[in-house]
């Protein structure tokens, strides 16, 4: 079985189905292309994902005065004693090779001329890093990576890009009452044709990104709705550490600037955080000041806003020259200027916003989940790299390193499944389903979910807030399950269904952790436990 073309209007087959078209998914597709027929699913535009908006860069040891040990140590410290050290060493040790692959593929990182007159990569520094080790492309590194990878992918005849497809549910042998528990494919929603189709595949990889859209304020694009986590959960996979939601400290606070993130590299290059009266405050919270890890900076901003009753704090780099600012942060500079903010002359209003999910679907060093043939890579996965808090610019690195590891494992296994005959998969049953004229109900539930998650399960939590959130989310689940069973599939309904499921996982994970650590801060348990363990939930034991 090597065909990736459509068998019928409603059924497709391929060797490998990749759900998601960001850095992780596209890197995997490129590595697999010489060996297999691949379908890559993108529910929105192919370039529309978190990778595109990543500004800061990719962390790797490229300087002689830096070391793998230093990068490992910084990652472990940021992860607040909850990282899997083996995963950290695996990722950091493979960093340079993975970044070199990006460079060889065509990604252009910024360079500078050193004292010897030789060109070298310009390395910046971000919060939590002890050295300059962030390779970047100005302040639009994600865009450079995404567009380069997408351009390369489009040249491969073995890669079939399927734009405008949502994954509805995974299909496993267990669901069809067959032996073992292996992936078979997925039901997918064709948004253009407005119908559910089937994709049969020997291997499926989730590369769907995170779930920050579960919160009212987020730096993520609209597609970050936790789809892969919910898909894996419904299929029986374990999920770990979902209580650790990273809130980026500095998102632009402006009515016309939805989701616009202000890179960590601004503080790495000397920007100060200030109160509305112009005074600095980070030294009151941490000796590392603006270069403290994100959880500390986000809580400090949140505390000052609540203490002063202020709508926002301010990020100020105006003490640097305009030439320096425009050279290093052109995207941010011009975006702010379009909103009437000249960051070379004045501070930028900022607020924290949900940014990154440090937990996800549990995998091994090959990206393999609990279901044979089902993989997960990138933000959707839990590798143990991030622990209780992600070190800045380790995320894009994780995408590339684990995409390569996943590819190696799949390539080794492809020969054993070339002649596999698929079991018959029943078509999607819509015989009892009506069209819905109540889109307003979905929108209302959507807003309610994101608001109470922000209020009750945000930067600072309490047991009472978590209990309220769990009660609210369970009521929403009942309503959505009924709605899902009675009306035709739509993009908004699918995303809401997934977000509500992920919200419940986040809340239950937070309720299990009886301490404050990293990104999880509970006023009822302000101290840290002596021997912290990952929070692991399984579908059978979650209720």
Short mmCIF file of C-alpha atoms in Angstrom, two decimals:
data_model
loop_
_atom_site.label_atom_id
_atom_site.label_comp_id
_atom_site.label_asym_id
_atom_site.label_seq_id
_atom_site.Cartn_x
_atom_site.Cartn_y
_atom_site.Cartn_z
CA UNK A 1 0.00 0.00 0.00
CA UNK A 2 1.78 3.13 -1.21
CA UNK A 3 -1.05 5.15 -2.77
CA UNK A 4 -1.80 8.56 -1.24
CA UNK A 5 -4.37 9.66 -3.81
CA UNK A 6 -8.07 9.56 -3.14
CA UNK A 7 -9.66 6.10 -3.40
CA UNK A 8 -13.11 7.60 -3.48
CA UNK A 9 -14.66 10.93 -2.68
CA UNK A 10 -14.81 10.06 0.99
CA UNK A 11 -11.79 7.80 1.51
CA UNK A 12 -8.03 8.37 1.18
CA UNK A 13 -5.03 6.16 1.92
CA UNK A 14 -1.38 6.92 2.67
CA UNK A 15 1.61 5.50 4.48
CA UNK A 16 1.80 8.32 7.02
CA UNK A 17 -0.86 10.83 8.05
CA UNK A 18 0.53 13.96 9.72
CA UNK A 19 -2.08 16.08 11.47
CA UNK A 20 -0.67 19.59 11.67
CA UNK A 21 1.50 21.71 9.38
CA UNK A 22 3.82 23.65 11.68
CA UNK A 23 7.55 23.22 12.25
CA UNK A 24 7.15 19.72 13.71
CA UNK A 25 4.75 18.36 11.10
CA UNK A 26 6.55 19.81 8.07
CA UNK A 27 9.99 18.72 9.33
CA UNK A 28 8.68 15.18 9.74
CA UNK A 29 7.12 15.22 6.27
CA UNK A 30 10.41 16.31 4.68
CA UNK A 31 12.40 13.61 6.48
CA UNK A 32 9.89 10.91 5.48
CA UNK A 33 9.29 12.04 1.88
CA UNK A 34 11.98 9.85 0.27
CA UNK A 35 10.56 6.77 1.98
CA UNK A 36 6.77 7.08 2.09
CA UNK A 37 3.56 8.62 0.77
CA UNK A 38 2.41 11.27 3.18
CA UNK A 39 -0.77 13.25 3.77
CA UNK A 40 -0.36 16.47 5.78
CA UNK A 41 -3.55 17.89 7.27
CA UNK A 42 -4.01 21.58 7.99
CA UNK A 43 -7.36 22.73 9.31
CA UNK A 44 -6.73 26.33 8.32
CA UNK A 45 -4.29 27.90 5.90
CA UNK A 46 -1.11 25.87 5.64
CA UNK A 47 1.01 28.60 7.17
CA UNK A 48 -1.45 29.50 9.95
CA UNK A 49 -0.06 28.03 13.14
CA UNK A 50 1.96 28.92 16.21
CA UNK A 51 5.26 28.42 14.35
CA UNK A 52 4.48 31.35 12.06
CA UNK A 53 4.17 33.72 15.01
CA UNK A 54 7.21 32.55 16.98
CA UNK A 55 9.45 35.59 17.22
CA UNK A 56 12.39 34.83 19.49
CA UNK A 57 14.33 31.96 17.95
CA UNK A 58 15.81 28.51 18.49
CA UNK A 59 18.12 27.63 21.38
CA UNK A 60 21.30 25.68 20.61
CA UNK A 61 24.97 25.71 21.60
CA UNK A 62 26.81 27.49 18.76
CA UNK A 63 29.30 29.56 20.78
CA UNK A 64 32.69 28.38 22.03
CA UNK A 65 32.08 29.89 25.47
CA UNK A 66 28.80 27.99 25.81
CA UNK A 67 28.30 24.27 26.46
CA UNK A 68 25.72 21.52 26.33
CA UNK A 69 26.04 21.18 30.10
CA UNK A 70 25.17 24.86 30.55
CA UNK A 71 22.11 24.52 28.28
CA UNK A 72 21.02 21.40 30.18
CA UNK A 73 21.46 23.16 33.52
CA UNK A 74 19.48 26.23 32.42
CA UNK A 75 16.65 23.99 31.17
CA UNK A 76 16.54 22.01 34.42
CA UNK A 77 16.49 25.18 36.53
CA UNK A 78 13.67 26.71 34.49
CA UNK A 79 11.74 23.43 34.73
CA UNK A 80 11.71 23.73 38.55
CA UNK A 81 13.01 20.20 39.30
CA UNK A 82 10.32 18.53 37.22
CA UNK A 83 12.15 17.99 33.92
CA UNK A 84 13.07 14.53 32.72
CA UNK A 85 16.86 14.96 32.61
CA UNK A 86 17.25 12.20 30.02
CA UNK A 87 14.82 14.04 27.70
CA UNK A 88 16.64 17.32 28.33
CA UNK A 89 20.03 15.82 27.43
CA UNK A 90 18.59 14.07 24.39
CA UNK A 91 17.11 17.32 23.07
CA UNK A 92 20.06 19.58 23.84
CA UNK A 93 22.62 17.06 22.51
CA UNK A 94 20.76 16.88 19.19
CA UNK A 95 20.20 20.63 18.96
CA UNK A 96 23.12 21.67 16.77
CA UNK A 97 22.57 18.87 14.25
CA UNK A 98 18.87 19.73 14.03
CA UNK A 99 19.52 23.44 13.55
CA UNK A 100 22.15 22.67 10.91
CA UNK A 101 19.46 20.68 9.07
CA UNK A 102 17.23 23.78 9.11
CA UNK A 103 20.13 25.84 7.74
CA UNK A 104 20.80 23.26 5.03
CA UNK A 105 17.10 23.31 4.14
CA UNK A 106 17.32 27.05 3.56
CA UNK A 107 16.41 28.75 6.83
CA UNK A 108 18.31 32.04 7.08
CA UNK A 109 19.41 32.93 10.60
CA UNK A 110 20.92 36.36 11.27
CA UNK A 111 24.69 36.72 11.11
CA UNK A 112 27.24 39.30 12.24
CA UNK A 113 30.95 39.99 11.63
CA UNK A 114 33.20 38.98 14.52
CA UNK A 115 36.45 40.59 15.66
CA UNK A 116 38.41 38.49 13.15
CA UNK A 117 36.31 39.79 10.27
CA UNK A 118 34.49 36.46 9.86
CA UNK A 119 30.74 36.01 9.59
CA UNK A 120 29.12 34.16 12.47
CA UNK A 121 25.58 33.63 13.67
CA UNK A 122 24.20 36.44 15.81
CA UNK A 123 23.20 34.82 19.10
CA UNK A 124 20.81 36.62 21.41
CA UNK A 125 19.91 35.85 25.01
CA UNK A 126 16.53 35.30 26.60
CA UNK A 127 15.16 34.88 30.11
CA UNK A 128 16.58 31.89 32.00
CA UNK A 129 19.58 31.41 29.68
CA UNK A 130 23.07 31.81 31.10
CA UNK A 131 24.61 32.41 27.66
CA UNK A 132 23.76 33.91 24.30
CA UNK A 133 22.56 30.85 22.39
CA UNK A 134 19.40 31.90 20.54
CA UNK A 135 19.68 31.72 16.77
CA UNK A 136 17.09 33.96 15.16
CA UNK A 137 15.91 35.64 12.00
CA UNK A 138 15.40 39.22 13.24
CA UNK A 139 12.21 39.00 15.32
CA UNK A 140 10.32 36.72 12.93
CA UNK A 141 12.16 33.41 13.30
CA UNK A 142 9.02 31.28 13.18
CA UNK A 143 7.91 32.89 9.93
CA UNK A 144 11.31 32.19 8.37
CA UNK A 145 11.22 28.54 9.46
CA UNK A 146 7.58 27.97 8.47
CA UNK A 147 7.84 29.53 5.01
CA UNK A 148 11.12 27.77 4.24
CA UNK A 149 9.83 24.35 5.30
CA UNK A 150 6.53 24.85 3.48
CA UNK A 151 8.34 25.82 0.29
CA UNK A 152 10.48 22.68 0.53
CA UNK A 153 7.48 20.45 1.25
CA UNK A 154 5.59 21.71 -1.81
CA UNK A 155 8.40 20.43 -4.06
CA UNK A 156 7.97 16.80 -2.96
CA UNK A 157 5.61 14.67 -5.03
CA UNK A 158 5.29 12.19 -2.14
CA UNK A 159 3.71 14.81 0.14
CA UNK A 160 0.02 15.55 -0.30
CA UNK A 161 -1.00 18.78 1.45
CA UNK A 162 -4.65 18.78 2.52
CA UNK A 163 -5.65 22.31 3.44
CA UNK A 164 -8.95 22.94 5.21
CA UNK A 165 -9.31 19.57 6.97
CA UNK A 166 -10.07 19.09 10.69
CA UNK A 167 -9.31 15.78 12.36
CA UNK A 168 -12.54 14.60 13.99
CA UNK A 169 -11.43 11.39 15.72
CA UNK A 170 -8.66 8.83 15.43
CA UNK A 171 -9.50 5.30 14.33
CA UNK A 172 -7.82 2.39 16.13
CA UNK A 173 -8.09 -1.38 15.85
CA UNK A 174 -9.56 -1.50 19.35
CA UNK A 175 -12.46 0.70 18.25
CA UNK A 176 -13.21 -1.81 15.50
CA UNK A 177 -13.00 -4.74 17.94
CA UNK A 178 -9.82 -6.01 16.31
CA UNK A 179 -6.79 -7.50 18.13
CA UNK A 180 -4.19 -5.24 19.78
CA UNK A 181 -4.46 -1.49 19.85
CA UNK A 182 -2.97 -0.01 16.71
CA UNK A 183 -3.70 3.14 14.74
CA UNK A 184 -5.60 2.67 11.48
CA UNK A 185 -6.39 6.22 10.43
CA UNK A 186 -8.72 9.09 11.19
CA UNK A 187 -12.09 10.60 10.46
CA UNK A 188 -11.54 14.10 9.07
CA UNK A 189 -13.83 17.03 8.34
CA UNK A 190 -13.52 18.46 4.83
CA UNK A 191 -14.39 22.09 5.51
CA UNK A 192 -14.91 22.98 1.85
CA UNK A 193 -17.15 20.02 1.01
CA UNK A 194 -18.70 20.09 4.51
CA UNK A 195 -18.50 16.35 5.02
CA UNK A 196 -16.63 13.79 7.12
CA UNK A 197 -14.11 11.67 5.21
CA UNK A 198 -11.78 8.78 6.12
CA UNK A 199 -8.01 8.70 5.82
CA UNK A 200 -6.46 5.25 6.23
CA UNK A 201 -2.81 5.24 7.28
CA UNK A 202 -0.19 2.86 8.63
CA UNK A 203 1.17 5.61 10.88
CA UNK A 204 -0.41 8.77 12.24
CA UNK A 205 1.48 11.66 13.84
CA UNK A 206 -0.15 14.39 15.87
CA UNK A 207 1.61 17.72 15.32
CA UNK A 208 -1.31 19.98 16.19
CA UNK A 209 0.34 22.40 18.62
CA UNK A 210 -1.01 23.45 22.00
CA UNK A 211 -4.23 24.45 23.67
CA UNK A 212 -3.82 28.08 24.72
CA UNK A 213 -7.06 29.07 23.01
CA UNK A 214 -8.77 27.62 26.08
CA UNK A 215 -7.96 30.98 27.75
CA UNK A 216 -9.55 34.35 27.09
CA UNK A 217 -6.22 36.08 26.45
CA UNK A 218 -3.63 34.23 24.38
CA UNK A 219 -0.71 34.98 22.12
CA UNK A 220 -1.63 31.97 19.96
CA UNK A 221 -3.52 31.93 16.66
CA UNK A 222 -7.11 30.67 16.58
CA UNK A 223 -6.06 27.16 15.50
CA UNK A 224 -4.47 26.38 18.92
CA UNK A 225 -7.51 24.56 20.26
CA UNK A 226 -5.95 21.45 21.78
CA UNK A 227 -7.16 19.15 19.00
CA UNK A 228 -4.35 16.61 19.18
CA UNK A 229 -4.51 16.30 22.96
CA UNK A 230 -8.26 15.71 22.83
CA UNK A 231 -7.94 13.23 19.94
CA UNK A 232 -5.31 11.21 21.79
CA UNK A 233 -7.28 11.31 25.06
CA UNK A 234 -10.45 10.01 23.43
CA UNK A 235 -8.40 7.18 21.89
CA UNK A 236 -6.95 6.10 25.23
CA UNK A 237 -3.58 7.87 25.50
CA UNK A 238 -2.14 9.16 28.77
CA UNK A 239 -1.73 12.91 29.19
CA UNK A 240 0.86 14.51 31.50
CA UNK A 241 1.53 17.87 33.21
CA UNK A 242 -1.36 19.84 31.70
CA UNK A 243 -1.52 22.07 34.79
CA UNK A 244 1.59 23.85 33.54
CA UNK A 245 0.32 26.51 31.14
CA UNK A 246 2.92 29.11 30.30
CA UNK A 247 1.70 32.69 30.25
CA UNK A 248 3.96 34.87 28.16
CA UNK A 249 4.66 37.96 30.27
CA UNK A 250 4.60 40.49 27.45
CA UNK A 251 1.77 40.63 24.94
CA UNK A 252 0.85 44.00 23.47
CA UNK A 253 -2.09 45.58 25.28
CA UNK A 254 -4.14 47.35 22.61
CA UNK A 255 -7.71 47.00 21.37
CA UNK A 256 -6.50 46.55 17.78
CA UNK A 257 -3.63 44.16 18.54
CA UNK A 258 -5.20 40.77 19.14
CA UNK A 259 -2.64 38.05 19.97
CA UNK A 260 0.46 40.15 19.23
CA UNK A 261 3.40 38.87 21.26
CA UNK A 262 6.41 40.97 22.23
CA UNK A 263 9.44 38.71 22.05
CA UNK A 264 11.42 37.55 25.06
CA UNK A 265 14.45 38.80 23.14
CA UNK A 266 13.43 42.40 23.90
CA UNK A 267 14.27 41.81 27.55
CA UNK A 268 17.29 39.77 26.49
CA UNK A 269 18.56 42.87 24.71
CA UNK A 270 17.97 45.14 27.69
CA UNK A 271 14.29 46.17 27.80
CA UNK A 272 12.93 47.09 31.27
CA UNK A 273 9.54 46.35 32.81
CA UNK A 274 7.96 49.43 34.36
CA UNK A 275 4.89 50.39 36.36
CA UNK A 276 2.57 53.10 34.98
CA UNK A 277 4.56 55.65 37.02
CA UNK A 278 7.75 54.63 35.21
CA UNK A 279 9.45 52.78 38.08
CA UNK A 280 10.97 49.33 37.55
CA UNK A 281 9.66 46.43 39.65
CA UNK A 282 11.28 43.12 38.65
CA UNK A 283 14.14 43.50 41.12
CA UNK A 284 11.49 43.41 43.87
CA UNK A 285 10.66 39.85 42.81
CA UNK A 286 13.88 38.24 41.54
CA UNK A 287 17.57 39.10 41.46
CA UNK A 288 17.62 38.22 37.75
CA UNK A 289 15.16 41.07 37.18
CA UNK A 290 13.80 41.12 33.60
CA UNK A 291 15.80 37.99 32.73
CA UNK A 292 14.02 35.79 35.28
CA UNK A 293 12.08 32.81 33.84
CA UNK A 294 8.67 33.52 32.36
CA UNK A 295 6.57 32.18 35.24
CA UNK A 296 8.22 34.58 37.69
CA UNK A 297 7.92 37.55 35.34
CA UNK A 298 4.29 36.79 34.48
CA UNK A 299 3.30 36.48 38.17
CA UNK A 300 5.12 39.72 38.98
CA UNK A 301 3.22 41.58 36.25
CA UNK A 302 -0.07 40.01 37.32
CA UNK A 303 0.62 40.95 40.96
CA UNK A 304 1.47 44.56 40.14
CA UNK A 305 -1.60 44.95 37.92
CA UNK A 306 -3.89 43.63 40.67
CA UNK A 307 -2.13 45.57 43.43
CA UNK A 308 -2.37 48.86 41.56
CA UNK A 309 -5.68 48.20 39.83
CA UNK A 310 -3.86 48.86 36.55
CA UNK A 311 -4.97 47.60 33.15
CA UNK A 312 -1.39 46.90 32.08
CA UNK A 313 2.31 47.30 32.80
CA UNK A 314 4.93 48.65 30.37
CA UNK A 315 7.94 47.28 28.47
CA UNK A 316 10.57 49.92 27.76
CA UNK A 317 13.52 49.65 25.37
CA UNK A 318 13.56 53.35 24.43
CA UNK A 319 16.98 53.77 26.05
CA UNK A 320 18.43 51.85 23.09
CA UNK A 321 19.05 53.61 19.77
CA UNK A 322 16.36 53.62 17.12
CA UNK A 323 18.82 52.03 14.71
CA UNK A 324 19.39 49.12 17.11
CA UNK A 325 15.66 48.62 17.70
CA UNK A 326 14.68 48.68 14.02
CA UNK A 327 17.53 46.33 13.08
CA UNK A 328 16.81 43.69 15.72
CA UNK A 329 13.02 44.04 16.07
CA UNK A 330 11.63 45.27 12.74
CA UNK A 331 8.36 43.33 12.94
CA UNK A 332 7.58 44.53 16.46
CA UNK A 333 8.69 48.09 15.72
CA UNK A 334 6.49 48.50 12.65
CA UNK A 335 3.51 46.74 14.25
CA UNK A 336 3.67 49.06 17.27
CA UNK A 337 4.15 52.09 15.03
CA UNK A 338 1.03 51.14 13.07
CA UNK A 339 -0.87 51.41 16.36
CA UNK A 340 0.59 54.79 17.24
CA UNK A 341 3.31 53.48 19.58
CA UNK A 342 6.89 54.46 18.79
CA UNK A 343 8.88 51.99 20.90
CA UNK A 344 12.08 53.94 20.23
CA UNK A 345 10.53 56.88 22.09
CA UNK A 346 8.03 55.43 24.57
CA UNK A 347 7.26 52.27 26.61
CA UNK A 348 4.90 49.64 25.22
CA UNK A 349 1.75 48.67 27.19
CA UNK A 350 1.76 44.92 27.94
CA UNK A 351 -0.22 42.17 29.71
CA UNK A 352 0.48 38.44 30.23
CA UNK A 353 -1.34 36.01 27.94
CA UNK A 354 -1.61 32.22 27.66
CA UNK A 355 1.23 31.15 25.43
CA UNK A 356 2.44 27.54 25.68
CA UNK A 357 1.29 24.15 26.99
CA UNK A 358 4.17 22.43 28.80
CA UNK A 359 2.22 19.18 29.12
CA UNK A 360 0.60 16.99 26.51
CA UNK A 361 0.38 13.49 25.09
CA UNK A 362 2.95 11.20 26.70
CA UNK A 363 5.60 9.93 24.28
CA UNK A 364 9.00 8.22 24.28
CA UNK A 365 12.19 9.49 22.60
CA UNK A 366 10.82 8.38 19.22
CA UNK A 367 7.57 10.31 19.63
CA UNK A 368 5.59 7.06 20.08
CA UNK A 369 2.42 7.31 22.19
CA UNK A 370 0.56 4.58 24.10
CA UNK A 371 -1.09 3.47 20.84
CA UNK A 372 1.07 1.53 18.39
CA UNK A 373 1.73 3.58 15.25
CA UNK A 374 0.42 6.81 16.75
CA UNK A 375 3.06 9.49 17.32
CA UNK A 376 2.98 12.99 18.77
CA UNK A 377 5.61 15.71 18.28
CA UNK A 378 5.94 19.37 19.15
CA UNK A 379 3.77 21.26 21.60
CA UNK A 380 1.03 18.61 21.57
CA UNK A 381 3.42 16.16 23.24
CA UNK A 382 4.88 15.65 26.69
CA UNK A 383 8.56 14.70 26.40
CA UNK A 384 9.68 15.81 29.87
CA UNK A 385 11.86 18.56 28.37
CA UNK A 386 9.98 21.48 29.86
CA UNK A 387 9.08 20.24 33.33
CA UNK A 388 7.09 22.84 35.25
CA UNK A 389 8.15 25.70 32.98
CA UNK A 390 9.56 25.96 29.47
CA UNK A 391 12.89 27.68 28.94
CA UNK A 392 12.55 30.30 26.21
CA UNK A 393 13.28 29.12 22.64
CA UNK A 394 13.42 25.42 23.58
CA UNK A 395 10.04 24.87 21.88
CA UNK A 396 11.04 25.18 18.22
CA UNK A 397 14.11 23.11 19.07
CA UNK A 398 11.92 20.34 20.51
CA UNK A 399 9.82 20.35 17.33
CA UNK A 400 12.80 19.69 15.07
CA UNK A 401 14.65 17.22 17.32
CA UNK A 402 11.61 15.02 17.88
CA UNK A 403 10.47 15.27 14.26
CA UNK A 404 13.81 13.77 13.26
CA UNK A 405 13.61 11.07 15.96
CA UNK A 406 10.05 10.23 14.92
CA UNK A 407 11.07 10.01 11.26
CA UNK A 408 13.87 7.55 12.02
CA UNK A 409 11.50 5.27 13.91
CA UNK A 410 8.81 5.35 11.22
CA UNK A 411 11.34 4.77 8.42
CA UNK A 412 12.61 1.66 10.21
CA UNK A 413 9.06 0.34 10.52
CA UNK A 414 7.68 1.21 7.07
CA UNK A 415 8.91 -1.98 5.33
CA UNK A 416 6.86 -4.15 7.70
CA UNK A 417 3.61 -2.40 6.71
CA UNK A 418 4.01 -1.83 2.96
CA UNK A 419 1.62 -4.63 2.03
CA UNK A 420 -0.76 -4.16 4.93
CA UNK A 421 -4.42 -4.62 4.13
CA UNK A 422 -6.69 -2.24 5.98
CA UNK A 423 -9.75 -3.35 7.87
CA UNK A 424 -13.06 -2.02 6.62
CA UNK A 425 -13.84 1.27 8.35
CA UNK A 426 -17.49 2.27 8.61
CA UNK A 427 -18.48 5.56 7.00
CA UNK A 428 -19.41 8.46 9.24
CA UNK A 429 -23.07 8.18 10.18
CA UNK A 430 -25.03 11.39 9.69
CA UNK A 431 -28.42 9.78 9.17
CA UNK A 432 -29.89 11.11 12.43
CA UNK A 433 -28.20 14.52 12.32
CA UNK A 434 -29.83 17.81 11.45
CA UNK A 435 -28.44 21.17 10.44
CA UNK A 436 -28.12 23.56 13.34
CA UNK A 437 -29.41 27.11 13.24
CA UNK A 438 -28.09 27.79 16.74
CA UNK A 439 -24.52 28.89 16.08
CA UNK A 440 -25.08 31.47 18.80
CA UNK A 441 -25.14 28.63 21.36
CA UNK A 442 -21.67 27.50 20.32
CA UNK A 443 -20.36 31.07 20.48
CA UNK A 444 -21.86 31.59 23.94
CA UNK A 445 -20.31 28.37 25.28
CA UNK A 446 -17.01 29.28 23.67
CA UNK A 447 -16.83 32.65 25.44
CA UNK A 448 -18.02 31.21 28.76
CA UNK A 449 -15.33 28.52 28.70
CA UNK A 450 -12.46 30.88 27.94
CA UNK A 451 -13.59 33.42 30.53
CA UNK A 452 -13.91 31.05 33.48
CA UNK A 453 -10.64 29.32 32.55
CA UNK A 454 -8.93 32.72 32.67
CA UNK A 455 -10.57 33.68 35.97
CA UNK A 456 -10.34 30.33 37.79
CA UNK A 457 -7.44 28.43 36.20
CA UNK A 458 -5.13 31.28 35.23
CA UNK A 459 -1.81 32.58 36.54
CA UNK A 460 -2.85 32.29 40.21
CA UNK A 461 -5.21 29.51 41.38
CA UNK A 462 -7.02 28.28 44.51
CA UNK A 463 -8.82 25.04 45.32
CA UNK A 464 -12.17 26.84 45.35
CA UNK A 465 -11.55 28.38 41.93
CA UNK A 466 -10.57 24.99 40.51
CA UNK A 467 -13.69 23.34 41.95
CA UNK A 468 -15.86 26.04 40.38
CA UNK A 469 -14.12 25.62 37.06
CA UNK A 470 -14.58 21.82 37.11
CA UNK A 471 -18.28 22.18 37.85
CA UNK A 472 -18.72 24.66 35.01
CA UNK A 473 -16.76 22.60 32.50
CA UNK A 474 -18.71 19.42 33.28
CA UNK A 475 -21.99 21.23 32.67
CA UNK A 476 -20.62 22.51 29.37
CA UNK A 477 -19.52 19.00 28.42
CA UNK A 478 -23.01 17.63 28.86
CA UNK A 479 -24.46 20.36 26.68
CA UNK A 480 -21.82 19.98 23.98
CA UNK A 481 -22.06 16.17 23.91
CA UNK A 482 -25.80 16.48 23.31
CA UNK A 483 -25.23 19.13 20.68
CA UNK A 484 -22.51 17.05 18.99
CA UNK A 485 -24.80 14.01 18.79
CA UNK A 486 -27.73 15.88 17.27
CA UNK A 487 -26.26 18.32 14.78
CA UNK A 488 -23.92 18.22 11.81
CA UNK A 489 -20.23 18.70 12.29
CA UNK A 490 -18.77 22.18 11.92
CA UNK A 491 -15.34 23.69 12.55
CA UNK A 492 -16.52 25.67 15.59
CA UNK A 493 -18.28 22.68 17.11
CA UNK A 494 -15.23 20.45 16.68
CA UNK A 495 -12.91 23.01 18.25
CA UNK A 496 -15.28 23.69 21.14
CA UNK A 497 -15.64 19.96 21.80
CA UNK A 498 -11.85 19.62 21.96
CA UNK A 499 -11.30 22.74 24.05
CA UNK A 500 -13.82 21.65 26.68
CA UNK A 501 -12.14 18.25 26.91
CA UNK A 502 -8.71 19.82 27.29
CA UNK A 503 -10.05 22.31 29.85
CA UNK A 504 -11.25 19.41 32.01
CA UNK A 505 -7.81 17.77 31.75
CA UNK A 506 -6.08 21.01 32.75
CA UNK A 507 -8.39 21.50 35.75
CA UNK A 508 -8.05 17.90 36.99
CA UNK A 509 -4.29 18.06 36.58
CA UNK A 510 -4.18 21.30 38.59
CA UNK A 511 -6.35 19.77 41.33
CA UNK A 512 -3.96 16.82 41.68
CA UNK A 513 -0.89 19.01 42.29
CA UNK A 514 -0.86 19.96 45.98
CA UNK A 515 2.00 22.45 45.74
CA UNK A 516 3.11 25.55 43.86
CA UNK A 517 5.80 24.88 41.29
CA UNK A 518 6.84 26.61 38.09
CA UNK A 519 3.80 27.68 36.12
CA UNK A 520 1.32 26.21 38.59
CA UNK A 521 0.74 28.58 41.51
CA UNK A 522 -1.95 27.69 44.05
CA UNK A 523 -2.49 30.07 46.99
CA UNK A 524 -3.70 27.12 49.11
CA UNK A 525 -0.40 25.28 48.61
CA UNK A 526 2.30 27.98 48.34
CA UNK A 527 5.19 25.63 49.24
CA UNK A 528 6.97 23.05 47.11
CA UNK A 529 7.00 19.30 47.78
CA UNK A 530 10.34 17.56 48.33
CA UNK A 531 9.96 14.89 45.64
CA UNK A 532 7.81 16.26 42.81
CA UNK A 533 6.45 13.90 40.17
CA UNK A 534 4.76 14.52 36.82
CA UNK A 535 0.97 14.63 36.91
CA UNK A 536 -0.27 11.78 34.72
CA UNK A 537 -3.92 11.24 33.79
CA UNK A 538 -5.34 8.25 31.95
CA UNK A 539 -8.79 8.26 30.29
CA UNK A 540 -10.02 5.29 32.31
CA UNK A 541 -8.98 6.81 35.66
CA UNK A 542 -9.77 10.46 35.02
CA UNK A 543 -13.29 10.60 36.38
#
